[in-house]
Coordinates of C-alpha atoms in Angstrom, one line a residue:
Chain V
M107 CA 0.0 0.0 0.0
L108 CA 1.2 3.5 -0.9
R109 CA 0.2 6.7 0.9
V110 CA 1.4 10.0 -0.4
I111 CA 0.8 12.9 1.9
D112 CA 1.3 16.5 1.0
V113 CA 4.5 16.0 -1.1
K114 CA 6.2 19.1 -2.3
K115 CA 9.4 19.5 -4.5
Y116 CA 10.7 22.9 -5.1
F117 CA 13.7 23.5 -7.2
P118 CA 15.8 26.6 -6.4
V119 CA 16.3 28.8 -9.4
G120 CA 19.2 31.1 -10.1
T121 CA 21.4 30.2 -7.2
R122 CA 23.4 33.0 -5.8
I123 CA 27.0 32.5 -4.5
F124 CA 26.1 33.6 -1.0
G125 CA 22.8 32.7 0.6
K126 CA 19.9 30.8 -0.7
S127 CA 18.1 31.7 -3.9
R128 CA 14.8 33.4 -3.4
H129 CA 12.9 31.9 -6.4
Y130 CA 11.7 28.4 -6.5
L131 CA 10.2 26.3 -9.2
K132 CA 7.4 24.5 -7.6
A133 CA 7.5 21.3 -9.7
V134 CA 5.3 19.3 -7.3
D135 CA 3.1 21.2 -4.9
S136 CA 1.1 19.5 -2.2
I137 CA 0.1 16.3 -3.8
S138 CA -1.6 13.6 -1.8
F139 CA -3.2 10.3 -2.7
N140 CA -3.6 6.7 -1.5
A141 CA -3.1 3.6 -3.5
F142 CA -4.0 0.2 -2.0
Q143 CA -2.5 -3.1 -3.0
G144 CA -3.8 -3.8 -6.5
D145 CA -4.9 -0.3 -7.2
S146 CA -4.0 1.4 -10.4
I147 CA -3.7 5.1 -10.6
G148 CA -3.0 7.2 -13.6
I149 CA -1.3 10.5 -13.3
V150 CA -2.3 12.8 -16.2
G151 CA -1.0 16.2 -17.1
E152 CA 0.8 18.0 -19.9
S153 CA 4.6 18.2 -20.0
G154 CA 6.1 20.2 -17.3
S155 CA 3.2 19.5 -14.9
G156 CA 5.5 17.6 -12.4
K157 CA 4.3 14.1 -13.1
T158 CA 7.8 12.6 -13.5
T159 CA 9.2 14.6 -10.5
L160 CA 6.4 13.1 -8.4
A161 CA 7.3 9.6 -9.5
R162 CA 11.0 10.3 -8.6
V163 CA 10.1 11.5 -5.2
I164 CA 7.9 8.5 -4.5
L165 CA 10.8 6.2 -5.4
R166 CA 13.1 8.5 -3.6
L167 CA 15.4 9.0 -6.5
I168 CA 15.3 12.7 -5.5
E169 CA 14.7 14.2 -2.1
P170 CA 11.4 16.1 -1.8
T171 CA 11.2 19.5 -0.1
S172 CA 8.6 18.3 2.3
G173 CA 5.9 15.6 2.7
E174 CA 5.6 12.0 3.6
V175 CA 5.5 8.9 1.5
Y176 CA 4.4 5.7 3.2
F177 CA 5.0 2.4 1.5
N178 CA 3.5 -0.5 3.5
N179 CA 3.3 1.9 6.5
I180 CA 7.1 2.7 6.4
N181 CA 7.9 6.4 5.7
I182 CA 10.4 5.9 2.9
L183 CA 11.5 9.5 3.1
K184 CA 13.0 8.9 6.5
L185 CA 14.9 5.7 5.7
G186 CA 18.7 5.5 5.5
R187 CA 20.6 4.3 2.4
R188 CA 20.8 0.7 3.5
E189 CA 17.1 0.5 4.3
I190 CA 16.0 2.1 1.1
W191 CA 18.2 -0.3 -0.8
K192 CA 16.4 -3.2 0.8
L193 CA 13.1 -1.7 -0.4
R194 CA 14.3 -1.1 -4.0
P195 CA 13.2 -4.5 -5.4
K196 CA 9.6 -3.8 -4.0
M197 CA 9.2 -0.6 -5.9
Q198 CA 10.3 -0.3 -9.5
M199 CA 9.9 2.1 -12.4
V200 CA 9.7 1.8 -16.1
F201 CA 11.2 4.9 -17.6
Q202 CA 10.1 7.2 -20.4
D203 CA 12.7 6.6 -23.1
P204 CA 13.7 2.9 -23.3
M205 CA 16.8 3.6 -25.4
A206 CA 18.2 6.1 -23.0
S207 CA 17.4 4.1 -19.9
L208 CA 19.5 1.1 -20.9
N209 CA 23.3 1.3 -20.7
P210 CA 24.5 1.2 -24.3
R211 CA 27.6 -0.8 -23.5
K212 CA 25.9 -3.7 -21.7
K213 CA 24.4 -6.7 -23.2
I214 CA 20.8 -7.5 -22.4
K215 CA 22.0 -10.5 -20.3
Q216 CA 24.2 -8.2 -18.2
I217 CA 21.5 -5.6 -17.8
L218 CA 18.9 -8.1 -16.5
S219 CA 21.3 -10.3 -14.5
Q220 CA 22.8 -7.5 -12.4
V221 CA 19.4 -7.0 -10.8
F222 CA 19.6 -10.5 -9.4
E223 CA 23.3 -10.2 -8.6
I224 CA 22.8 -7.3 -6.2
H225 CA 19.6 -8.4 -4.5
T226 CA 19.8 -12.2 -4.4
N227 CA 22.3 -14.9 -3.7
L228 CA 21.6 -17.0 -6.8
T229 CA 24.4 -18.7 -8.7
R230 CA 25.3 -17.7 -12.2
Q231 CA 23.4 -20.6 -13.7
E232 CA 20.3 -19.8 -11.7
I233 CA 20.4 -16.2 -12.6
L234 CA 20.7 -17.1 -16.3
E235 CA 17.6 -19.3 -15.9
R236 CA 15.7 -16.4 -14.2
V237 CA 16.7 -14.0 -17.0
I238 CA 15.5 -16.4 -19.7
E239 CA 12.3 -16.8 -17.8
L240 CA 11.9 -13.0 -17.6
L241 CA 12.5 -12.6 -21.3
E242 CA 9.8 -15.1 -22.0
K243 CA 7.4 -13.4 -19.6
V244 CA 7.7 -10.1 -21.5
G245 CA 7.3 -11.8 -24.8
L246 CA 10.8 -11.8 -26.2
T247 CA 11.0 -15.3 -27.7
P248 CA 13.2 -17.2 -28.2
P249 CA 15.1 -15.7 -25.3
E250 CA 18.4 -17.0 -26.4
L251 CA 18.3 -14.7 -29.4
F252 CA 18.2 -11.6 -27.1
L253 CA 20.8 -12.6 -24.4
D254 CA 23.9 -11.4 -26.2
R255 CA 22.4 -8.4 -28.0
Y256 CA 23.1 -4.8 -27.2
P257 CA 20.3 -2.3 -26.6
H258 CA 20.9 -0.6 -29.9
E259 CA 20.3 -3.8 -31.8
L260 CA 16.7 -4.0 -30.6
S261 CA 13.6 -2.2 -31.8
G262 CA 11.9 0.4 -29.6
G263 CA 9.2 -2.0 -28.5
Q264 CA 11.7 -4.7 -27.7
R265 CA 13.8 -2.2 -25.6
Q266 CA 10.7 -1.2 -23.6
R267 CA 10.1 -4.9 -23.0
I268 CA 13.6 -5.2 -21.6
C269 CA 12.9 -2.2 -19.3
I270 CA 9.7 -3.8 -18.2
A271 CA 11.5 -7.1 -17.5
R272 CA 14.1 -5.3 -15.5
A273 CA 11.4 -3.6 -13.4
I274 CA 9.4 -6.8 -12.7
A275 CA 12.5 -9.0 -12.2
L276 CA 12.2 -9.1 -8.4
N277 CA 8.4 -9.2 -8.2
P278 CA 7.7 -5.6 -7.1
E279 CA 4.7 -4.5 -5.1
L280 CA 4.7 -1.1 -6.7
L281 CA 5.4 -0.4 -10.4
I282 CA 5.6 3.1 -11.7
A283 CA 5.4 3.4 -15.5
D284 CA 6.5 6.8 -16.7
E285 CA 5.1 7.5 -20.1
P286 CA 5.6 3.8 -21.0
V287 CA 4.5 4.1 -24.6
S288 CA 5.1 7.7 -25.7
A289 CA 8.5 7.0 -27.1
L290 CA 7.2 4.1 -29.2
D291 CA 5.6 3.8 -32.6
V292 CA 1.9 3.7 -32.6
S293 CA 2.0 0.2 -34.0
V294 CA 3.7 -1.3 -31.0
R295 CA 2.0 0.8 -28.3
G296 CA -0.9 -1.5 -28.1
Q297 CA 1.4 -4.5 -27.5
I298 CA 3.1 -2.7 -24.7
V299 CA -0.2 -1.7 -23.1
N300 CA -1.4 -5.2 -23.3
L301 CA 1.9 -6.4 -21.7
L302 CA 1.5 -3.9 -18.9
L303 CA -2.1 -5.1 -18.4
D304 CA -1.0 -8.7 -18.3
I305 CA 1.6 -8.0 -15.6
Y306 CA -1.0 -6.1 -13.6
E307 CA -3.5 -9.0 -13.8
Q308 CA -0.8 -11.5 -13.0
Y309 CA 0.8 -9.9 -10.0
R310 CA -2.0 -7.7 -8.6
I311 CA 0.6 -5.0 -7.9
T312 CA 0.0 -1.4 -7.2
Y313 CA 0.3 0.5 -10.5
I314 CA 1.0 4.1 -11.1
V315 CA 0.9 5.0 -14.8
I316 CA 2.1 8.5 -15.8
S317 CA 1.0 9.8 -19.1
H318 CA -0.1 13.0 -20.9
D319 CA -2.6 10.8 -22.7
I320 CA -5.8 10.4 -20.8
A321 CA -7.1 7.8 -23.2
L322 CA -4.1 5.6 -22.3
I323 CA -4.8 6.0 -18.6
K324 CA -8.4 5.0 -19.3
N325 CA -7.2 1.7 -20.8
I326 CA -4.9 0.8 -17.9
C327 CA -6.1 2.5 -14.7
K328 CA -9.1 2.6 -12.4
N329 CA -8.4 5.9 -10.8
A330 CA -6.8 9.1 -12.1
L331 CA -5.1 12.1 -10.8
V332 CA -5.0 15.2 -13.0
M333 CA -2.1 17.6 -12.4
Y334 CA -1.6 21.1 -13.7
L335 CA 1.6 23.0 -13.1
G336 CA 2.6 20.8 -10.1
K337 CA -0.9 21.0 -8.5
M338 CA -3.5 18.3 -8.3
V339 CA -6.7 19.7 -9.9
E340 CA -8.9 16.6 -9.9
R341 CA -8.7 13.1 -8.5
G342 CA -11.2 10.3 -8.7
E343 CA -12.4 7.2 -10.6
I344 CA -11.3 7.4 -14.3
E345 CA -14.8 6.4 -15.6
K346 CA -16.4 9.4 -13.8
I347 CA -13.6 11.7 -14.8
I348 CA -13.9 10.8 -18.4
N349 CA -17.7 10.8 -18.5
E350 CA -18.2 13.9 -16.5
P351 CA -15.0 16.0 -16.0
L352 CA -15.5 18.6 -13.3
H353 CA -12.5 20.8 -13.5
P354 CA -12.2 23.0 -16.7
Y355 CA -8.7 21.7 -17.2
T356 CA -9.9 18.1 -17.1
Q357 CA -12.6 19.0 -19.6
L358 CA -10.0 20.4 -21.9
L359 CA -7.9 17.2 -21.6
I360 CA -11.0 15.0 -22.3
S361 CA -11.9 17.0 -25.3
T362 CA -8.5 16.1 -26.8
I363 CA -9.3 12.3 -26.9
P364 CA -10.2 11.4 -30.5
I365 CA -13.6 9.8 -31.0
P366 CA -13.6 7.2 -33.8
D367 CA -17.3 7.9 -34.7
P368 CA -17.6 11.3 -36.4
E369 CA -21.4 11.5 -35.6
I370 CA -20.6 11.4 -31.9
A371 CA -17.6 13.6 -32.3
R372 CA -19.6 16.3 -33.8
K373 CA -22.0 16.3 -30.9
R374 CA -19.2 16.7 -28.4
K375 CA -19.0 19.9 -26.5
R376 CA -15.8 21.6 -27.5
V377 CA -13.8 23.4 -24.8
S378 CA -12.1 26.4 -26.1
V379 CA -9.0 27.4 -24.4
I380 CA -6.9 30.5 -24.8
G381 CA -3.2 30.9 -24.3
D382 CA -0.4 28.6 -23.5
I383 CA 0.6 26.9 -20.3
P384 CA 2.1 29.5 -18.1
S385 CA 5.7 29.4 -16.9
L386 CA 6.3 27.4 -13.7
L387 CA 8.8 30.0 -12.6
N388 CA 6.1 32.7 -12.5
P389 CA 2.7 31.1 -12.1
P390 CA -0.3 33.3 -12.2
R391 CA -1.8 34.6 -9.0
G392 CA -4.8 32.7 -7.7
C393 CA -5.9 29.6 -9.6
Y394 CA -3.0 28.6 -12.0
F395 CA -5.6 27.8 -14.7
H396 CA -7.6 31.0 -14.6
P397 CA -5.9 32.8 -17.5
R398 CA -7.0 30.0 -19.8
C399 CA -10.2 29.1 -18.2
P400 CA -13.5 29.8 -19.9
Y401 CA -15.4 30.1 -16.6
S402 CA -12.9 32.2 -14.7
M403 CA -14.4 34.5 -12.0
D404 CA -13.0 37.3 -9.9
K405 CA -12.3 34.9 -7.1
C406 CA -10.1 32.8 -9.3
R407 CA -7.7 35.6 -9.7
L408 CA -7.1 36.1 -6.0
E409 CA -6.6 32.8 -4.3
Y410 CA -5.8 29.2 -5.2
P411 CA -9.0 27.2 -4.9
P412 CA -9.0 24.5 -2.1
L413 CA -9.7 20.9 -2.8
V414 CA -13.4 20.0 -2.3
E415 CA -15.2 16.7 -2.5
V416 CA -17.8 16.5 -5.1
D417 CA -19.5 13.2 -6.1
D418 CA -16.7 11.0 -4.6
R419 CA -14.1 13.1 -6.3
L420 CA -11.7 15.8 -5.2
V421 CA -11.6 18.8 -7.3
S422 CA -10.0 22.2 -6.8
C423 CA -12.2 24.7 -8.5
Y424 CA -14.5 27.5 -7.3
L425 CA -17.2 26.3 -9.6
Y426 CA -18.0 23.6 -7.0
S427 CA -17.6 25.3 -3.7
Chain C
M1344 CA 45.2 -24.0 -42.2
A1345 CA 44.1 -22.0 -45.2
N1346 CA 40.5 -21.8 -44.2
R1347 CA 41.6 -20.5 -40.8
V1348 CA 43.8 -17.8 -42.3
Y1349 CA 41.3 -16.6 -44.8
P1350 CA 38.6 -15.4 -42.3
L1351 CA 41.4 -13.6 -40.4
I1352 CA 42.5 -11.8 -43.5
C1353 CA 38.9 -10.8 -44.3
Y1354 CA 38.5 -9.6 -40.7
I1355 CA 41.7 -7.5 -40.9
S1356 CA 40.7 -6.0 -44.3
R1357 CA 37.2 -5.1 -43.0
L1358 CA 38.8 -3.5 -39.9
T1359 CA 41.3 -1.5 -42.0
K1360 CA 38.4 -0.1 -44.2
R1361 CA 36.8 1.3 -41.1
L1362 CA 40.0 3.0 -39.9
N1363 CA 41.0 6.4 -41.2
P1364 CA 44.4 6.8 -43.0
R1365 CA 46.0 8.7 -40.2
L1366 CA 45.0 6.1 -37.6
M1367 CA 46.2 3.4 -39.9
T1368 CA 49.6 5.0 -40.5
G1369 CA 49.9 5.7 -36.7
I1370 CA 49.2 2.1 -35.9
I1371 CA 51.7 0.8 -38.4
L1372 CA 54.5 3.2 -37.3
I1373 CA 53.9 2.6 -33.7
S1374 CA 53.9 -1.1 -34.1
F1375 CA 57.1 -0.9 -36.0
L1376 CA 58.8 1.2 -33.3
I1377 CA 57.5 -1.1 -30.5
L1378 CA 58.9 -4.1 -32.5
I1379 CA 62.3 -2.4 -32.7
A1380 CA 62.3 -1.6 -29.0
L1381 CA 61.4 -5.2 -28.2
L1382 CA 64.0 -6.6 -30.5
A1383 CA 66.8 -4.2 -29.5
P1384 CA 69.3 -6.8 -28.3
L1385 CA 68.9 -8.8 -31.5
I1386 CA 69.3 -6.0 -34.0
T1387 CA 72.3 -4.3 -32.4
W1388 CA 75.8 -5.7 -32.0
Y1389 CA 77.3 -3.6 -29.2
P1390 CA 76.3 -3.3 -25.6
P1391 CA 74.5 0.1 -25.0
L1392 CA 76.3 2.9 -23.3
K1393 CA 79.6 1.0 -23.6
S1394 CA 82.5 3.4 -24.3
L1395 CA 85.2 2.9 -26.8
V1396 CA 83.5 0.3 -29.0
G1397 CA 85.0 2.3 -31.8
K1398 CA 87.2 5.3 -32.3
P1399 CA 85.5 8.5 -30.9
F1400 CA 83.9 10.7 -33.6
T1401 CA 83.8 8.0 -36.3
P1402 CA 81.5 9.0 -39.1
P1403 CA 78.8 6.6 -40.1
N1404 CA 80.2 3.4 -41.7
L1405 CA 79.3 -0.2 -42.0
Q1406 CA 80.6 -1.1 -38.6
H1407 CA 78.8 1.9 -37.0
P1408 CA 75.8 2.8 -39.2
F1409 CA 75.1 6.0 -37.3
G1410 CA 78.7 6.7 -36.3
T1411 CA 80.2 7.0 -32.8
D1412 CA 80.2 9.8 -30.3
D1413 CA 82.8 11.6 -28.2
L1414 CA 83.3 8.6 -25.9
G1415 CA 83.4 6.1 -28.7
R1416 CA 79.9 4.8 -28.0
D1417 CA 77.9 3.3 -30.9
I1418 CA 75.1 5.8 -31.8
Y1419 CA 73.0 3.2 -33.6
T1420 CA 72.9 0.9 -30.6
N1421 CA 72.1 3.8 -28.2
V1422 CA 69.3 5.2 -30.5
I1423 CA 67.6 1.8 -30.7
Y1424 CA 67.8 1.4 -26.9
G1425 CA 66.7 5.0 -26.6
I1426 CA 63.4 4.2 -28.3
R1427 CA 63.0 1.5 -25.7
T1428 CA 63.6 4.1 -22.9
S1429 CA 61.3 6.7 -24.4
L1430 CA 58.4 4.3 -24.9
T1431 CA 58.9 2.8 -21.3
I1432 CA 58.9 6.2 -19.8
G1433 CA 56.0 7.5 -21.9
V1434 CA 53.8 4.5 -21.1
S1435 CA 54.6 4.1 -17.4
S1436 CA 54.3 7.7 -16.6
V1437 CA 50.9 7.9 -18.3
I1438 CA 49.9 4.9 -16.3
I1439 CA 50.8 6.8 -13.1
A1440 CA 48.9 9.8 -14.4
L1441 CA 46.0 7.6 -15.2
L1442 CA 45.9 6.2 -11.7
I1443 CA 45.7 9.6 -10.1
G1444 CA 43.7 11.2 -12.8
V1445 CA 41.0 8.6 -12.9
I1446 CA 40.5 8.6 -9.1
A1447 CA 40.4 12.4 -9.0
G1448 CA 38.2 12.8 -12.1
V1449 CA 35.7 10.1 -11.2
L1450 CA 35.2 11.3 -7.6
A1451 CA 34.9 14.9 -8.7
G1452 CA 32.6 14.1 -11.5
Y1453 CA 30.3 11.7 -9.5
Y1454 CA 30.1 13.5 -6.2
S1455 CA 29.2 17.1 -6.2
G1456 CA 29.8 19.5 -3.4
I1457 CA 32.9 19.7 -1.2
V1458 CA 34.6 16.6 -2.8
E1459 CA 34.3 18.1 -6.2
D1460 CA 35.5 21.6 -5.1
V1461 CA 38.5 20.4 -3.3
L1462 CA 39.6 18.0 -6.1
M1463 CA 39.0 20.4 -8.9
R1464 CA 40.9 23.3 -7.1
L1465 CA 43.7 20.8 -6.6
T1466 CA 43.6 19.9 -10.2
D1467 CA 43.6 23.5 -11.3
M1468 CA 46.6 24.2 -9.0
T1469 CA 48.6 21.4 -10.7
L1470 CA 47.4 22.5 -14.1
I1471 CA 48.6 26.1 -13.9
L1472 CA 52.2 25.0 -12.9
P1473 CA 54.3 24.7 -16.1
Q1474 CA 54.5 20.9 -16.7
F1475 CA 58.0 20.9 -17.8
L1476 CA 59.4 23.1 -15.0
L1477 CA 57.6 21.1 -12.3
A1478 CA 59.0 17.9 -13.7
L1479 CA 62.5 19.5 -13.8
V1480 CA 62.2 20.6 -10.2
I1481 CA 61.0 17.2 -9.0
V1482 CA 63.9 15.4 -10.7
A1483 CA 66.4 18.0 -9.5
I1484 CA 65.3 17.6 -5.9
F1485 CA 64.8 13.8 -5.8
G1486 CA 67.6 12.7 -8.0
Q1487 CA 68.1 11.9 -11.7
S1488 CA 67.0 8.2 -11.6
F1489 CA 64.9 6.4 -14.1
Q1490 CA 62.1 5.9 -11.6
N1491 CA 62.1 9.5 -10.5
I1492 CA 61.7 10.7 -14.0
I1493 CA 58.7 8.4 -14.6
L1494 CA 57.2 9.6 -11.3
A1495 CA 57.8 13.2 -12.0
I1496 CA 56.2 13.1 -15.5
G1497 CA 53.3 11.1 -14.1
I1498 CA 52.7 13.6 -11.3
V1499 CA 52.6 16.6 -13.7
S1500 CA 50.4 15.1 -16.4
W1501 CA 47.3 13.8 -14.4
P1502 CA 45.2 17.0 -14.3
G1503 CA 44.2 16.9 -18.0
I1504 CA 42.9 13.3 -17.6
A1505 CA 41.1 14.2 -14.4
R1506 CA 39.4 17.2 -16.0
M1507 CA 38.3 15.3 -19.1
L1508 CA 36.9 12.4 -17.0
R1509 CA 35.1 14.7 -14.7
A1510 CA 33.4 16.4 -17.7
E1511 CA 32.3 13.1 -19.1
F1512 CA 31.0 12.0 -15.8
L1513 CA 29.0 15.2 -15.3
S1514 CA 27.2 14.6 -18.6
I1515 CA 26.8 10.8 -18.3
K1516 CA 25.5 10.8 -14.8
E1517 CA 22.5 12.8 -15.8
R1518 CA 21.5 10.3 -18.4
P1519 CA 18.4 8.2 -17.7
F1520 CA 20.1 4.8 -17.6
I1521 CA 22.0 6.0 -14.5
E1522 CA 18.7 6.9 -12.8
A1523 CA 17.4 3.5 -13.9
A1524 CA 20.5 1.9 -12.3
R1525 CA 19.8 3.8 -9.1
A1526 CA 16.2 2.8 -9.1
V1527 CA 17.3 -0.9 -9.4
G1528 CA 19.5 -0.3 -6.3
L1529 CA 23.0 -0.4 -7.8
S1530 CA 25.7 0.8 -5.4
D1531 CA 27.7 4.0 -6.1
M1532 CA 30.8 1.9 -6.9
R1533 CA 28.9 -0.3 -9.4
I1534 CA 27.4 2.8 -11.0
I1535 CA 30.7 4.5 -11.3
F1536 CA 32.8 1.6 -12.5
G1537 CA 30.1 -0.5 -14.2
E1538 CA 27.8 2.0 -15.7
I1539 CA 29.5 5.4 -16.2
L1540 CA 33.3 4.6 -16.7
P1541 CA 32.8 2.3 -19.7
N1542 CA 30.9 5.1 -21.4
A1543 CA 33.4 7.7 -20.4
I1544 CA 36.6 5.9 -21.4
P1545 CA 36.3 6.2 -25.3
A1546 CA 36.5 10.0 -25.0
V1547 CA 39.7 9.9 -22.9
I1548 CA 41.6 7.3 -24.9
P1549 CA 42.9 9.6 -27.7
Y1550 CA 44.0 12.1 -25.1
V1551 CA 45.9 9.4 -23.2
V1552 CA 47.8 8.5 -26.3
L1553 CA 48.7 12.1 -26.9
Q1554 CA 49.7 12.3 -23.3
V1555 CA 52.3 9.5 -23.9
N1556 CA 53.7 11.7 -26.7
T1557 CA 54.0 14.7 -24.3
A1558 CA 55.7 12.4 -21.7
I1559 CA 58.3 11.3 -24.3
L1560 CA 59.0 14.9 -25.2
V1561 CA 59.3 16.0 -21.6
E1562 CA 61.7 13.1 -20.9
A1563 CA 63.8 14.1 -23.9
G1564 CA 63.7 17.7 -22.8
L1565 CA 64.9 16.7 -19.3
G1566 CA 67.7 14.7 -20.9
F1567 CA 68.6 17.6 -23.1
L1568 CA 68.9 19.9 -20.2
G1569 CA 71.2 17.3 -18.5
V1570 CA 68.9 16.0 -15.8
G1571 CA 68.2 12.6 -17.4
D1572 CA 69.3 9.3 -15.9
P1573 CA 72.9 8.9 -17.2
N1574 CA 72.7 5.1 -16.7
V1575 CA 69.9 4.7 -19.3
P1576 CA 70.3 5.3 -23.0
S1577 CA 68.2 8.4 -23.7
L1578 CA 67.6 10.3 -26.9
G1579 CA 67.5 13.6 -25.1
L1580 CA 70.8 13.0 -23.3
M1581 CA 72.4 12.1 -26.7
L1582 CA 71.2 15.3 -28.2
N1583 CA 72.6 17.2 -25.2
T1584 CA 76.0 15.7 -25.8
A1585 CA 75.7 16.3 -29.5
Q1586 CA 75.2 20.0 -29.4
Q1587 CA 78.8 20.6 -28.2
Y1588 CA 80.2 18.8 -31.2
L1589 CA 77.5 19.9 -33.7
T1590 CA 80.1 21.6 -36.1
R1591 CA 82.5 18.7 -36.3
S1592 CA 80.2 15.6 -36.1
W1593 CA 76.7 16.1 -37.5
W1594 CA 75.7 12.4 -37.1
M1595 CA 75.7 12.6 -33.4
A1596 CA 72.7 15.0 -33.5
L1597 CA 71.0 13.9 -36.7
F1598 CA 70.1 10.3 -35.9
P1599 CA 68.8 10.7 -32.4
G1600 CA 66.8 13.8 -33.5
L1601 CA 65.3 12.0 -36.5
V1602 CA 64.3 9.0 -34.4
L1603 CA 62.7 11.2 -31.8
S1604 CA 60.7 13.1 -34.4
F1605 CA 59.6 9.9 -35.9
L1606 CA 58.4 8.7 -32.5
V1607 CA 56.5 11.9 -31.9
V1608 CA 54.9 12.0 -35.3
A1609 CA 53.8 8.4 -35.1
L1610 CA 52.1 8.9 -31.7
N1611 CA 50.5 12.2 -32.9
L1612 CA 49.1 10.4 -35.9
L1613 CA 47.8 7.6 -33.7
G1614 CA 46.2 10.1 -31.2
D1615 CA 44.7 12.3 -33.8
G1616 CA 43.4 9.3 -35.8
L1617 CA 41.9 8.0 -32.6
I1618 CA 40.0 11.2 -31.9
D1619 CA 38.3 11.0 -35.3
Y1620 CA 37.7 7.3 -34.9
M1621 CA 36.1 7.7 -31.5
N1622 CA 33.8 10.4 -32.7
P1623 CA 31.3 8.6 -34.8
R1624 CA 30.0 11.9 -36.4
L1625 CA 33.4 12.4 -38.1
R1626 CA 33.7 8.8 -39.1
K1627 CA 32.8 8.1 -42.7
R1628 CA 30.3 5.4 -43.2

């Protein structure tokens, strides 16, 4: 089980030689959510909204500014190096770009077996068997063909399968997939999504899928969390969010999903949005979305709206309070 | 036999097609020089540094192909052994420089903060000292022995290696596969030596070869200024002696000088060729 409580990550900007910098880039600002064993949560938002930073904090690849992350009731942000290392096999991540996240000078065999080398006491032969098993599990058959290849000799989809194999090697309880298909050709995306779903069904692990594509989240996850400029704007069941988005930003995201049937597509309410995503360095006063929001009121310009519960969902918008 | 040799020839010819001409020449010349250095006792017929093997100041003849010097030593023999000395000093001092440079560069590149600051300031401090002068001082203080010369050249030539490695580390450690390695739980040592170093080494190899070149020149320079080890045949030392007799016996300066230039050109070609070879964007497909 994973509990994320009020996590913040501020990056200092323009460091001065003496003293601390006064400006901060609030990449992740007060994000909280729970995920029980077997839950699947999608984190949606456009680029620069702090999705990947949040994932890094949860895995403690970077230190947050404040907040707590409980994994099986252990606050992982308070653990020492040794203890966090022991937890590593239980929480794994699939990275955005499969080519860049594999060491170009190592063979597939070496990349996968080093996971076992550092966390188990298996012999060489046993490790090789496990690696072959893994390759079969992620659909790279015959496995012997891939053992001695280098990452650049594989296709994008095959590389992502290797990354997934590395992440599930030690049966994790939490798997974070950061834009698992956005670096891939459309033709192999479906295969990778199916592989991710198979793994989810098989292991019943806690899933966090990060994507800018809400349609992908709909295919994989039960719950979703919508982020805008480091803030959580809406959280709830994905079905409800898709069918009846509350926050104007979520409505905008939903309206970007292509609908195959033109008849229905024509009937869809179009959300018009003005302007670009503002800079994180200098976010607008009040609600971060108000300069682009079609429903913006005077109140929106003054203060950031608090999260309110509406229809089993959390939303931060003055339209609902 | 024939069907074993044939694939080998094919392999070599395929390899040579991928190498650029400068690298090819460099490899051939250096292999030739290394061969000479290794076979020195077989291709010379006098003991090195032995006086009065012939009449002093004998011009080149069949017995003494490069002539003899003021003490009647055979110049041909000493030049051949001199190649041996130069290469030994070049390679071993660079190994010492590598030991220091890799440790300093790796630590400064991987760990930021105080470690980096201290190591890099130390590197800068060594870097601003004139290499040659520093080596000269070290040898002058600790004595003109073969080991001291190697040590002195090694100590003055590590900063470049450290700086290059640090720069490589700074860029490679930000790449996603390092974060992936950290997420898997690899230790710092495994990340440094297993993940980053193998990716950083190719950029440093050409520089290391050129550093061998510099080391050889520094050694020759030390010899020329008279602080070489007199018990080891050295091209620099021979040139030092030769300058006094330059007007009456030209052969004493010509042959050691030619061989030294040859050595430096060969290493330069090898180093320059390697820079191009290691940079795939410059490599012709």
